[in-house]
Amino acid sequence: MAFCTPIRNSLSSRPTMALSDHTNKKSALPSFLTKNGLFRTQRPFHHPYLSVTNVASPSPPIAPPPLTPPKRSDTTGGPHHPAWTSIPQERWEGELHVQGQIPLWLKGTYLRNGPGLWHIGDYNFRHLFDGYATLVKLHFENGRLIAGHRQLESQAYQASKKNQKLCYREFSEVPKHDNFLAYVGELANLFSGASLTDNANTGVTKLGDGRVVCLTETQKGSYVIDPNTLETLGRFEYGDTLGGLIHSAHPIVTDEEFLTLLPDLIKPGYLVVRMEAGSNERKVIGRVDCRGGPAPGWVHSFPVTEHYIVVPEMPLRYCAQNLLRAEPTPLYKFEWHPESKAFMHVMCRSSGNIVASVEVPLFVTFHYINAYEEEDEDGRVTAIIADCCEHSADTTILDKLRLNNLRSFNGQDVLPDARVGRFRIPMNGSEYGILEAALEPNEHGRGMDMCSINPNYLGKKYRYAYACGAQRPCNFPNTLTKVDLEEKKAKNWYEEGAVPSEPFFVARPGATEEDDGVVISMVSEGNGEAFALLLDGSSFEEIARAKFPYGMPYGLHGCWVPKH
């Protein structure tokens, strides 16, 4: 087996523009709101390959939305939890009152992306993943906290707002057609990708050159935003000819590079591609051919080590027939093919060669936590360890995320089990790998998803992970959990009726301990309110919280933009 040349993973960040302080007084308009009510950027934005047009909608001056009880549900007859209630207005910004103390070293902006609007007119969407993207920011400076939210101005969102109906295919939603010819035309657009959504509601990441991009699984759903104003600057255009309709929603991003996977639905496999910081051009590192099944497995995310890229082949596979359906199946765009088995492939980052390909037990995962290389006493890599939030090979988790399930919790324990799944991939030519729990699942209530780590440990041996666990009975992860993979213990934060979003770890500058930092989460409360929460990364005790003036819908993934 050939060893790979090390690839440096510098995770230091570059300077970004500071956020201006705004008040809620009518006379104090934000610097990005012009006199005629149109949005503009705070500075010119130029970049090769990126054609930026102002796509934001005219809006009135910012005012706090009313803090009202959640709207009543069309499906249950009872009140919605604010986590599953659409955001009350398109945008807002203001300073929050802080209870506790924000560390003075915490200077920068936490950005979170996720679905926040689940209806158009009188039509209610059906699945958590269908909602139109809502960006939320928390700007920390000098112990103060300025917060805000804004809808991402994707083409899908703007079209639905203009026409008051669904215009593009979302995760589980298909536009209603007036006649058969319109339906046939929409199918033709599906194959070209024209009818697929560009609703970038999954994640947000800071590229090595400072640009901030919102992403989802369709390649066209990549948008550049201003991290200070949350303004949508324009679509991120890939400056290459690789084509394809979909990619991994979670790339691996460092100051040097952007790595992602492009599933090949025609000849089942995956292209592994790399984009240098400052470029829009993806270049192929290598290709992995699938070893089983009629299509590649879903690759929502994937892990890397210092020298290798791990390409998972999950038996939950893309399904072209399900893509064509007007009504969703319980597995939506996918099919479960246990007979096709499951595999993990390891590719050398420098050469593109596949150095290991092993069969593993069946698994279902959305999110990988981290991976690293195990070495023998002579420094030779003997195995790859890859950790993930694994749902015990149970595909029902997808259908449990339907909004009527989330909104109709009646006290029964219906959340499928999950664990920290640990893959051990041998590098000695063996045909089989191992999948087991990295710690006893009851430590975190048999719930596990939405994970983050200290980014300085990306691809390296690590000890701590932060995720959402479960306090049962529940129908959705409802705790913040710190996992100690060395002691095989977990510590959980929980408040009755609360639904916290992804815990995001920010390391203290100059820290020498892995867990020296803070954990940021946004919490939706059952009483219709919401707050930003800061936990100490080491003790996992609360150090500060700040209430929003409105209920906060559940969000998915975030990133940190430091201020220097």
Coordinates of C-alpha atoms in Angstrom, one line a residue:
M1 CA 0.0 0.0 0.0
A2 CA 1.4 3.4 -1.0
F3 CA 1.5 6.0 1.7
C4 CA 0.3 9.5 0.9
T5 CA 2.1 12.8 1.2
P6 CA 0.7 14.8 4.1
I7 CA -1.8 17.6 3.3
R8 CA -1.8 20.6 5.7
N9 CA -5.1 21.4 7.3
S10 CA -4.7 24.9 8.5
L11 CA -8.0 26.1 10.1
S12 CA -7.0 29.6 11.0
S13 CA -9.5 32.1 9.7
R14 CA -9.0 35.3 7.6
P15 CA -10.2 38.8 8.6
T16 CA -13.8 39.6 7.8
M17 CA -15.8 42.8 7.9
A18 CA -17.0 43.9 11.4
L19 CA -20.7 44.1 12.1
S20 CA -22.2 47.6 12.7
D21 CA -24.2 48.0 15.8
H22 CA -27.9 48.8 15.1
T23 CA -30.7 49.8 17.3
N24 CA -34.4 49.3 16.9
K25 CA -35.2 53.0 16.7
K26 CA -37.0 54.1 13.6
S27 CA -34.4 56.7 12.9
A28 CA -31.6 54.2 13.0
L29 CA -31.8 52.3 9.7
P30 CA -29.2 49.5 9.2
S31 CA -26.4 50.5 6.9
F32 CA -27.5 48.0 4.3
L33 CA -31.0 49.5 3.9
T34 CA -31.3 52.3 1.4
K35 CA -33.8 55.1 1.5
N36 CA -36.1 53.4 -1.0
G37 CA -36.2 50.2 1.0
L38 CA -33.9 48.2 -1.3
F39 CA -31.0 46.2 0.1
R40 CA -27.4 46.8 -0.9
T41 CA -24.1 45.3 0.2
Q42 CA -21.9 47.3 2.6
R43 CA -18.9 47.1 0.2
P44 CA -18.3 46.0 -3.4
F45 CA -18.0 42.3 -3.9
H46 CA -15.9 41.0 -6.8
H47 CA -14.7 37.5 -7.5
P48 CA -13.7 35.4 -10.5
Y49 CA -16.5 33.2 -11.9
L50 CA -19.1 34.8 -9.5
S51 CA -21.7 36.9 -11.1
V52 CA -23.3 38.8 -8.3
T53 CA -26.7 40.4 -8.7
N54 CA -28.8 41.9 -6.0
V55 CA -31.5 39.4 -5.6
A56 CA -33.0 40.5 -2.3
S57 CA -36.6 41.6 -2.1
P58 CA -37.6 45.2 -1.0
S59 CA -38.6 45.2 2.6
P60 CA -39.7 47.9 5.2
P61 CA -37.4 49.0 8.0
I62 CA -36.6 46.3 10.6
A63 CA -38.9 46.1 13.6
P64 CA -39.2 43.3 16.2
P65 CA -41.8 40.7 15.3
P66 CA -44.6 40.3 17.8
L67 CA -44.0 37.6 20.4
T68 CA -47.2 35.7 19.9
P69 CA -48.2 32.1 20.7
P70 CA -47.4 29.6 17.9
K71 CA -49.9 29.3 15.1
R72 CA -52.5 26.5 15.4
S73 CA -51.8 23.4 13.4
D74 CA -53.8 22.3 10.4
T75 CA -52.9 18.7 11.1
T76 CA -53.3 18.3 14.9
G77 CA -55.7 21.0 15.9
G78 CA -53.3 22.0 18.7
P79 CA -50.5 24.6 18.9
H80 CA -47.3 24.1 17.0
H81 CA -44.1 24.0 19.0
P82 CA -42.1 27.1 17.8
A83 CA -39.4 24.8 16.5
W84 CA -41.8 23.6 13.8
T85 CA -43.5 27.0 13.2
S86 CA -42.6 29.3 10.3
I87 CA -40.6 32.4 11.1
P88 CA -43.0 35.3 11.8
Q89 CA -41.5 37.8 9.3
E90 CA -38.9 37.8 6.5
R91 CA -36.1 39.6 8.4
W92 CA -35.2 41.2 11.8
E93 CA -32.1 42.4 13.6
G94 CA -31.5 43.8 17.1
E95 CA -29.4 43.5 20.3
L96 CA -30.4 40.9 22.8
H97 CA -30.2 41.2 26.6
V98 CA -27.7 38.8 28.0
Q99 CA -28.2 36.8 31.2
G100 CA -24.9 35.6 32.4
Q101 CA -21.6 36.6 30.8
I102 CA -20.2 36.2 27.3
P103 CA -16.5 35.6 27.3
L104 CA -14.7 38.7 26.0
W105 CA -12.5 36.6 23.8
L106 CA -15.6 35.5 21.8
K107 CA -15.5 37.9 18.9
G108 CA -17.2 37.1 15.6
T109 CA -20.4 35.9 14.1
Y110 CA -22.1 32.5 14.4
L111 CA -24.2 31.8 11.3
R112 CA -26.9 29.1 11.2
N113 CA -28.9 27.9 8.2
G114 CA -31.9 25.8 8.1
P115 CA -35.6 25.5 7.0
G116 CA -37.6 28.2 8.6
L117 CA -40.7 28.8 6.4
W118 CA -43.0 25.7 5.9
H119 CA -45.9 27.2 4.1
I120 CA -46.8 29.2 1.0
G121 CA -50.2 31.0 1.2
D122 CA -52.6 28.4 2.6
Y123 CA -50.5 25.4 1.6
N124 CA -48.5 23.7 4.3
F125 CA -45.3 21.7 3.5
R126 CA -45.0 18.2 4.8
H127 CA -41.4 17.5 5.7
L128 CA -38.8 19.3 7.9
F129 CA -36.4 19.4 4.9
D130 CA -38.9 21.2 2.7
G131 CA -38.8 24.6 4.4
Y132 CA -37.3 27.7 2.8
A133 CA -33.9 28.6 4.1
T134 CA -33.8 31.0 7.1
L135 CA -30.4 32.5 8.0
V136 CA -29.8 33.4 11.7
K137 CA -26.8 35.2 13.0
L138 CA -25.4 35.8 16.5
H139 CA -22.7 38.5 16.5
F140 CA -20.5 38.5 19.7
E141 CA -18.3 41.4 20.6
N142 CA -17.2 43.0 23.9
G143 CA -19.7 40.8 25.8
R144 CA -22.6 42.0 23.7
L145 CA -24.9 40.0 21.4
I146 CA -26.6 41.3 18.3
A147 CA -28.9 38.8 16.6
G148 CA -30.9 38.7 13.4
H149 CA -32.5 36.5 10.8
R150 CA -33.3 36.8 7.1
Q151 CA -34.8 34.6 4.4
L152 CA -32.3 33.4 1.8
E153 CA -33.5 34.8 -1.5
S154 CA -33.2 31.6 -3.7
Q155 CA -35.0 31.4 -7.0
A156 CA -37.4 28.8 -5.5
Y157 CA -38.3 31.1 -2.6
Q158 CA -38.8 34.2 -4.7
A159 CA -40.9 32.3 -7.3
S160 CA -43.2 30.8 -4.6
K161 CA -43.5 34.2 -2.9
K162 CA -44.5 35.9 -6.2
N163 CA -46.9 33.2 -7.3
Q164 CA -48.1 32.1 -3.9
K165 CA -47.6 28.5 -4.8
L166 CA -44.8 25.9 -5.0
C167 CA -42.8 26.3 -8.2
Y168 CA -39.9 23.9 -7.7
R169 CA -39.4 20.3 -6.5
E170 CA -38.4 20.3 -2.8
F171 CA -37.4 17.3 -0.7
S172 CA -40.9 15.9 -0.5
E173 CA -43.0 18.4 -2.4
V174 CA -43.8 18.5 -6.1
P175 CA -45.5 21.5 -7.8
K176 CA -49.2 20.9 -8.7
H177 CA -49.8 21.0 -12.4
D178 CA -52.8 22.4 -14.2
N179 CA -52.8 19.8 -16.9
F180 CA -51.0 16.7 -18.2
L181 CA -48.9 18.6 -20.7
A182 CA -47.6 20.8 -17.9
Y183 CA -46.7 17.7 -15.9
V184 CA -44.8 16.2 -18.8
G185 CA -42.9 19.4 -19.3
E186 CA -42.0 19.5 -15.6
L187 CA -40.6 15.9 -15.9
A188 CA -38.4 17.0 -18.8
N189 CA -37.1 19.9 -16.6
L190 CA -36.4 17.4 -13.9
F191 CA -33.8 15.5 -16.0
S192 CA -32.1 18.8 -16.9
G193 CA -32.2 19.9 -13.3
A194 CA -34.3 23.0 -14.1
S195 CA -37.2 22.0 -11.9
L196 CA -35.1 21.0 -8.9
T197 CA -35.0 23.4 -6.0
D198 CA -32.1 25.8 -5.3
N199 CA -33.4 26.2 -1.8
A200 CA -30.1 26.3 0.0
N201 CA -31.5 25.3 3.4
T202 CA -29.0 22.8 4.7
G203 CA -25.7 24.4 5.7
V204 CA -23.5 27.5 5.6
T205 CA -19.7 27.5 5.4
K206 CA -16.9 30.0 5.2
L207 CA -14.5 29.3 2.4
G208 CA -10.8 29.8 2.7
D209 CA -10.9 33.1 0.9
G210 CA -13.5 34.5 3.2
R211 CA -16.6 34.0 1.1
V212 CA -19.6 32.6 2.9
V213 CA -21.8 30.1 1.0
C214 CA -25.1 28.4 1.8
L215 CA -25.5 24.9 0.5
T216 CA -28.0 22.1 0.0
E217 CA -27.8 18.8 -2.0
T218 CA -28.6 20.3 -5.4
Q219 CA -25.5 21.9 -7.0
K220 CA -27.6 24.8 -8.2
G221 CA -28.5 25.4 -4.5
S222 CA -25.3 27.2 -3.7
Y223 CA -25.5 30.9 -2.7
V224 CA -23.0 33.5 -1.5
I225 CA -24.3 35.6 1.4
D226 CA -23.0 38.6 3.3
P227 CA -22.3 37.3 6.8
N228 CA -22.9 40.7 8.4
T229 CA -26.2 41.7 6.7
L230 CA -27.3 38.1 5.7
E231 CA -28.1 39.6 2.3
T232 CA -28.1 37.1 -0.6
L233 CA -25.4 38.3 -2.9
G234 CA -25.8 35.8 -5.8
R235 CA -25.5 32.2 -6.8
F236 CA -22.2 30.5 -6.4
E237 CA -21.3 29.3 -9.9
Y238 CA -18.9 26.4 -10.3
G239 CA -16.3 27.3 -12.9
D240 CA -15.8 23.8 -14.4
T241 CA -17.5 21.3 -16.7
L242 CA -18.0 18.5 -14.2
G243 CA -21.8 18.9 -14.4
G244 CA -24.1 16.7 -12.3
L245 CA -27.2 17.7 -10.4
I246 CA -26.3 16.8 -6.8
H247 CA -23.4 16.8 -4.4
S248 CA -22.7 16.2 -0.7
A249 CA -24.5 18.8 1.3
H250 CA -21.5 18.8 3.7
P251 CA -18.2 19.5 2.0
I252 CA -15.0 19.5 4.0
V253 CA -13.7 23.1 4.1
T254 CA -10.4 24.4 5.4
D255 CA -8.4 27.5 4.7
E256 CA -6.7 25.7 1.8
E257 CA -9.4 23.7 0.1
F258 CA -13.0 22.5 -0.4
L259 CA -13.6 18.8 -0.8
T260 CA -16.9 17.2 -1.8
L261 CA -18.4 14.1 -3.5
L262 CA -20.4 14.1 -6.7
P263 CA -22.7 11.0 -7.0
D264 CA -22.9 9.5 -10.5
L265 CA -26.4 8.3 -11.0
I266 CA -25.8 6.9 -14.5
K267 CA -22.7 4.8 -13.8
P268 CA -23.1 4.2 -10.1
G269 CA -20.2 5.7 -8.2
Y270 CA -18.7 9.0 -6.8
L271 CA -16.3 11.6 -8.1
V272 CA -14.1 13.0 -5.4
V273 CA -13.3 16.6 -6.2
R274 CA -11.2 19.4 -4.7
M275 CA -11.5 23.2 -5.1
E276 CA -8.7 25.4 -4.0
A277 CA -9.4 28.5 -1.8
G278 CA -10.1 31.5 -4.0
S279 CA -11.2 29.4 -7.0
N280 CA -14.6 28.2 -8.2
E281 CA -13.1 25.4 -10.3
R282 CA -13.4 21.8 -9.0
K283 CA -10.8 19.3 -10.0
V284 CA -11.2 15.5 -9.8
I285 CA -9.0 13.8 -7.3
G286 CA -10.3 10.3 -8.2
R287 CA -13.4 8.1 -8.7
V288 CA -15.0 5.4 -6.6
D289 CA -17.2 2.8 -8.4
C290 CA -20.0 1.4 -6.3
R291 CA -19.7 -2.3 -5.4
G292 CA -23.4 -3.0 -5.0
G293 CA -26.9 -1.7 -5.8
P294 CA -28.6 -0.1 -8.7
A295 CA -27.4 3.4 -7.7
P296 CA -24.9 5.1 -5.4
G297 CA -25.8 5.4 -1.7
W298 CA -26.9 8.7 -0.3
V299 CA -23.8 10.8 0.7
H300 CA -25.2 13.7 2.8
S301 CA -21.7 13.9 4.4
F302 CA -18.4 12.1 4.5
P303 CA -15.3 12.1 6.7
V304 CA -11.6 12.7 6.0
T305 CA -8.3 12.1 7.7
E306 CA -5.0 13.9 7.3
H307 CA -4.1 11.7 4.3
Y308 CA -7.3 10.0 3.2
I309 CA -10.8 10.7 2.0
V310 CA -13.4 8.1 3.2
V311 CA -16.2 7.5 0.7
P312 CA -19.2 5.7 2.3
E313 CA -21.5 3.5 0.2
M314 CA -24.7 3.2 2.2
P315 CA -27.5 0.8 1.2
L316 CA -29.9 3.7 1.4
R317 CA -29.5 4.5 -2.3
Y318 CA -30.7 7.2 -4.7
C319 CA -33.8 6.1 -6.6
A320 CA -34.7 7.7 -10.0
Q321 CA -38.2 6.3 -9.9
N322 CA -38.9 8.0 -6.6
L323 CA -37.5 11.2 -8.0
L324 CA -40.3 11.1 -10.7
R325 CA -43.2 10.5 -8.3
A326 CA -45.7 13.1 -7.7
E327 CA -46.3 11.9 -4.2
P328 CA -43.5 10.9 -1.8
T329 CA -42.7 7.4 -0.6
P330 CA -41.7 6.8 3.1
L331 CA -38.1 6.9 1.9
Y332 CA -38.6 10.0 -0.4
K333 CA -35.9 10.1 -3.1
F334 CA -34.2 6.9 -1.9
E335 CA -34.7 3.1 -1.6
W336 CA -33.3 0.7 1.0
H337 CA -31.3 -2.1 -0.6
P338 CA -30.0 -4.3 2.2
E339 CA -29.2 -7.0 -0.4
S340 CA -26.7 -4.6 -2.0
K341 CA -24.7 -4.5 1.2
A342 CA -22.7 -1.6 2.6
F343 CA -19.1 -0.6 2.0
M344 CA -16.5 2.0 3.0
H345 CA -13.8 3.1 0.5
V346 CA -10.6 4.9 1.4
M347 CA -8.9 7.2 -1.2
C348 CA -5.5 8.7 -1.0
R349 CA -5.9 12.5 -1.0
S350 CA -2.7 13.2 -3.0
S351 CA -2.8 10.4 -5.6
G352 CA -6.6 9.6 -5.9
N353 CA -5.8 5.9 -5.6
I354 CA -8.2 3.7 -3.6
V355 CA -6.1 2.1 -0.9
A356 CA -8.9 0.2 0.9
S357 CA -12.4 -1.0 0.1
V358 CA -14.2 -3.1 2.7
E359 CA -17.7 -4.4 3.4
V360 CA -19.2 -3.2 6.6
P361 CA -22.5 -3.9 8.5
L362 CA -25.6 -2.2 7.2
F363 CA -25.9 1.4 8.4
V364 CA -27.9 4.6 8.1
T365 CA -26.3 7.9 8.8
F366 CA -26.8 11.5 7.8
H367 CA -23.8 13.0 9.6
Y368 CA -20.2 11.9 10.1
I369 CA -18.4 13.3 13.2
N370 CA -14.7 12.9 12.4
A371 CA -12.1 10.4 11.3
Y372 CA -8.5 9.7 11.9
E373 CA -5.6 7.3 11.2
E374 CA -4.5 4.6 13.6
E375 CA -0.7 3.8 13.4
D376 CA 1.5 1.1 14.7
E377 CA 4.7 1.7 16.6
D378 CA 6.6 2.2 13.3
G379 CA 4.2 5.0 12.1
R380 CA 2.5 2.8 9.5
V381 CA -1.3 3.4 9.1
T382 CA -3.0 0.2 10.2
A383 CA -6.7 1.3 10.2
I384 CA -9.0 4.3 9.6
I385 CA -11.4 5.1 12.4
A386 CA -14.5 7.0 11.2
D387 CA -17.3 8.1 13.6
C388 CA -20.8 9.0 12.7
C389 CA -24.3 9.5 14.1
E390 CA -25.7 6.1 13.2
H391 CA -29.4 5.3 13.3
S392 CA -29.0 1.5 13.9
A393 CA -29.6 0.8 10.2
D394 CA -33.2 2.0 10.7
T395 CA -34.5 4.0 7.7
T396 CA -37.7 5.2 9.5
I397 CA -35.8 8.2 10.8
L398 CA -36.5 9.9 7.4
D399 CA -40.3 9.6 7.7
K400 CA -40.3 10.5 11.4
L401 CA -39.2 14.0 10.3
R402 CA -42.5 14.7 8.7
L403 CA -43.9 17.9 10.2
N404 CA -47.2 16.3 11.3
N405 CA -45.1 13.8 13.4
L406 CA -43.0 16.6 14.9
R407 CA -46.0 18.8 15.7
S408 CA -48.1 16.1 17.2
F409 CA -46.0 14.8 20.1
N410 CA -48.3 13.2 22.7
G411 CA -45.7 12.0 25.2
Q412 CA -45.0 8.6 23.6
D413 CA -41.4 7.7 22.9
V414 CA -41.2 7.4 19.1
L415 CA -37.7 8.7 18.3
P416 CA -35.7 5.8 16.6
D417 CA -32.6 4.8 18.4
A418 CA -29.2 6.3 17.4
R419 CA -25.6 5.9 18.6
V420 CA -22.1 7.1 17.9
G421 CA -21.2 4.5 15.3
R422 CA -17.5 3.8 14.9
F423 CA -16.2 2.2 11.7
R424 CA -12.8 0.5 11.8
I425 CA -11.5 0.2 8.3
P426 CA -8.4 -2.1 8.2
M427 CA -5.6 -1.0 5.9
N428 CA -4.0 -4.5 5.5
G429 CA -6.0 -5.7 2.5
S430 CA -8.8 -7.3 4.6
E431 CA -12.2 -7.5 2.9
Y432 CA -14.3 -6.6 6.0
G433 CA -14.5 -3.6 8.4
I434 CA -16.2 -3.3 11.8
L435 CA -19.0 -1.1 12.9
E436 CA -19.8 -0.8 16.6
A437 CA -20.9 1.8 19.2
A438 CA -18.1 4.0 20.4
L439 CA -19.9 4.3 23.8
E440 CA -23.0 2.9 25.5
P441 CA -25.9 4.6 23.7
N442 CA -27.9 5.0 26.9
E443 CA -25.2 7.6 27.9
H444 CA -27.0 10.0 25.6
G445 CA -30.5 8.6 25.6
R446 CA -30.1 6.5 22.5
G447 CA -30.3 9.7 20.4
M448 CA -27.4 11.2 18.5
D449 CA -27.3 13.7 15.6
M450 CA -26.2 17.2 14.6
C451 CA -22.6 17.0 15.7
S452 CA -19.6 19.3 15.9
I453 CA -16.0 19.0 17.1
N454 CA -13.1 21.4 17.7
P455 CA -12.2 22.2 14.1
N456 CA -8.5 22.0 14.9
Y457 CA -8.9 18.3 15.3
L458 CA -10.4 17.7 11.9
G459 CA -9.0 14.5 10.5
K460 CA -7.0 13.8 13.6
K461 CA -7.4 11.7 16.7
Y462 CA -9.8 13.5 19.0
R463 CA -11.6 13.0 22.3
Y464 CA -14.7 15.2 22.4
A465 CA -17.8 15.7 20.2
Y466 CA -20.9 17.8 20.8
A467 CA -24.2 16.7 19.5
C468 CA -28.0 16.5 20.1
G469 CA -29.0 13.5 22.2
A470 CA -32.3 12.5 23.8
Q471 CA -34.2 12.7 27.1
R472 CA -36.9 10.2 26.6
P473 CA -39.8 10.0 26.0
C474 CA -39.4 12.2 22.9
N475 CA -40.1 12.3 19.2
F476 CA -37.0 14.4 18.3
P477 CA -33.5 14.9 19.8
N478 CA -34.0 17.3 22.7
T479 CA -30.7 17.5 24.6
L480 CA -27.3 19.0 24.0
T481 CA -24.7 16.4 24.6
K482 CA -20.9 16.4 25.2
V483 CA -19.5 13.0 24.3
D484 CA -16.1 11.9 25.8
L485 CA -14.9 9.2 23.5
E486 CA -11.9 8.4 25.8
E487 CA -13.9 8.0 29.0
K488 CA -16.9 6.7 27.1
K489 CA -19.2 9.0 28.9
A490 CA -21.6 11.8 28.0
K491 CA -22.9 14.9 29.7
N492 CA -26.3 16.2 28.8
W493 CA -28.0 19.6 29.0
Y494 CA -31.8 19.5 29.0
E495 CA -34.7 21.7 29.7
E496 CA -38.3 20.5 29.7
G497 CA -40.1 21.3 26.4
A498 CA -37.0 22.7 24.7
V499 CA -35.7 21.8 21.3
P500 CA -32.1 22.8 20.8
S501 CA -30.4 23.1 17.5
E502 CA -26.9 21.9 16.6
P503 CA -24.3 22.6 19.3
F504 CA -21.5 24.4 17.6
F505 CA -18.0 24.5 19.2
V506 CA -15.8 27.6 19.0
A507 CA -12.3 27.1 20.4
R508 CA -10.8 29.8 22.5
P509 CA -7.9 31.5 20.7
G510 CA -4.6 30.1 22.0
A511 CA -6.2 27.1 23.7
T512 CA -4.1 24.0 24.3
E513 CA -6.9 21.8 25.6
E514 CA -9.3 20.2 23.0
D515 CA -12.5 21.3 24.9
D516 CA -11.3 24.8 25.8
G517 CA -14.0 27.0 24.2
V518 CA -17.7 27.6 24.1
V519 CA -20.7 25.7 22.6
I520 CA -23.3 27.8 20.9
S521 CA -26.9 26.6 20.3
M522 CA -30.3 28.2 19.6
V523 CA -33.1 26.8 21.6
S524 CA -36.8 26.8 20.8
E525 CA -39.0 26.7 24.0
G526 CA -42.4 25.0 24.3
N527 CA -43.9 28.3 25.6
G528 CA -43.4 29.9 22.2
E529 CA -40.2 31.7 23.0
A530 CA -36.5 31.1 22.0
F531 CA -33.1 31.9 23.2
A532 CA -29.4 31.7 22.3
L533 CA -27.4 29.6 24.6
L534 CA -23.7 29.4 25.5
L535 CA -22.2 26.5 27.3
D536 CA -18.7 26.1 28.6
G537 CA -17.0 23.6 26.3
S538 CA -15.1 22.0 29.2
S539 CA -17.6 21.9 32.1
F540 CA -20.6 21.9 29.8
E541 CA -22.4 24.3 32.2
E542 CA -24.4 27.2 31.0
I543 CA -22.5 30.5 31.0
A544 CA -25.0 32.8 29.2
R545 CA -28.3 33.0 27.4
A546 CA -30.2 35.7 25.6
K547 CA -33.9 35.6 24.6
F548 CA -35.1 36.4 21.1
P549 CA -38.1 38.6 20.8
Y550 CA -39.8 35.9 18.8
G551 CA -40.1 32.1 18.5
M552 CA -37.3 30.5 16.7
P553 CA -37.8 27.6 14.2
Y554 CA -35.4 24.7 14.3
G555 CA -32.3 25.1 12.2
L556 CA -29.7 22.7 10.8
H557 CA -26.1 23.6 10.5
G558 CA -23.8 26.6 11.1
C559 CA -20.3 28.1 10.8
W560 CA -18.2 30.6 12.7
V561 CA -16.8 33.8 11.1
P562 CA -14.2 35.3 13.5
K563 CA -13.5 39.0 13.8
H564 CA -9.9 40.0 14.0

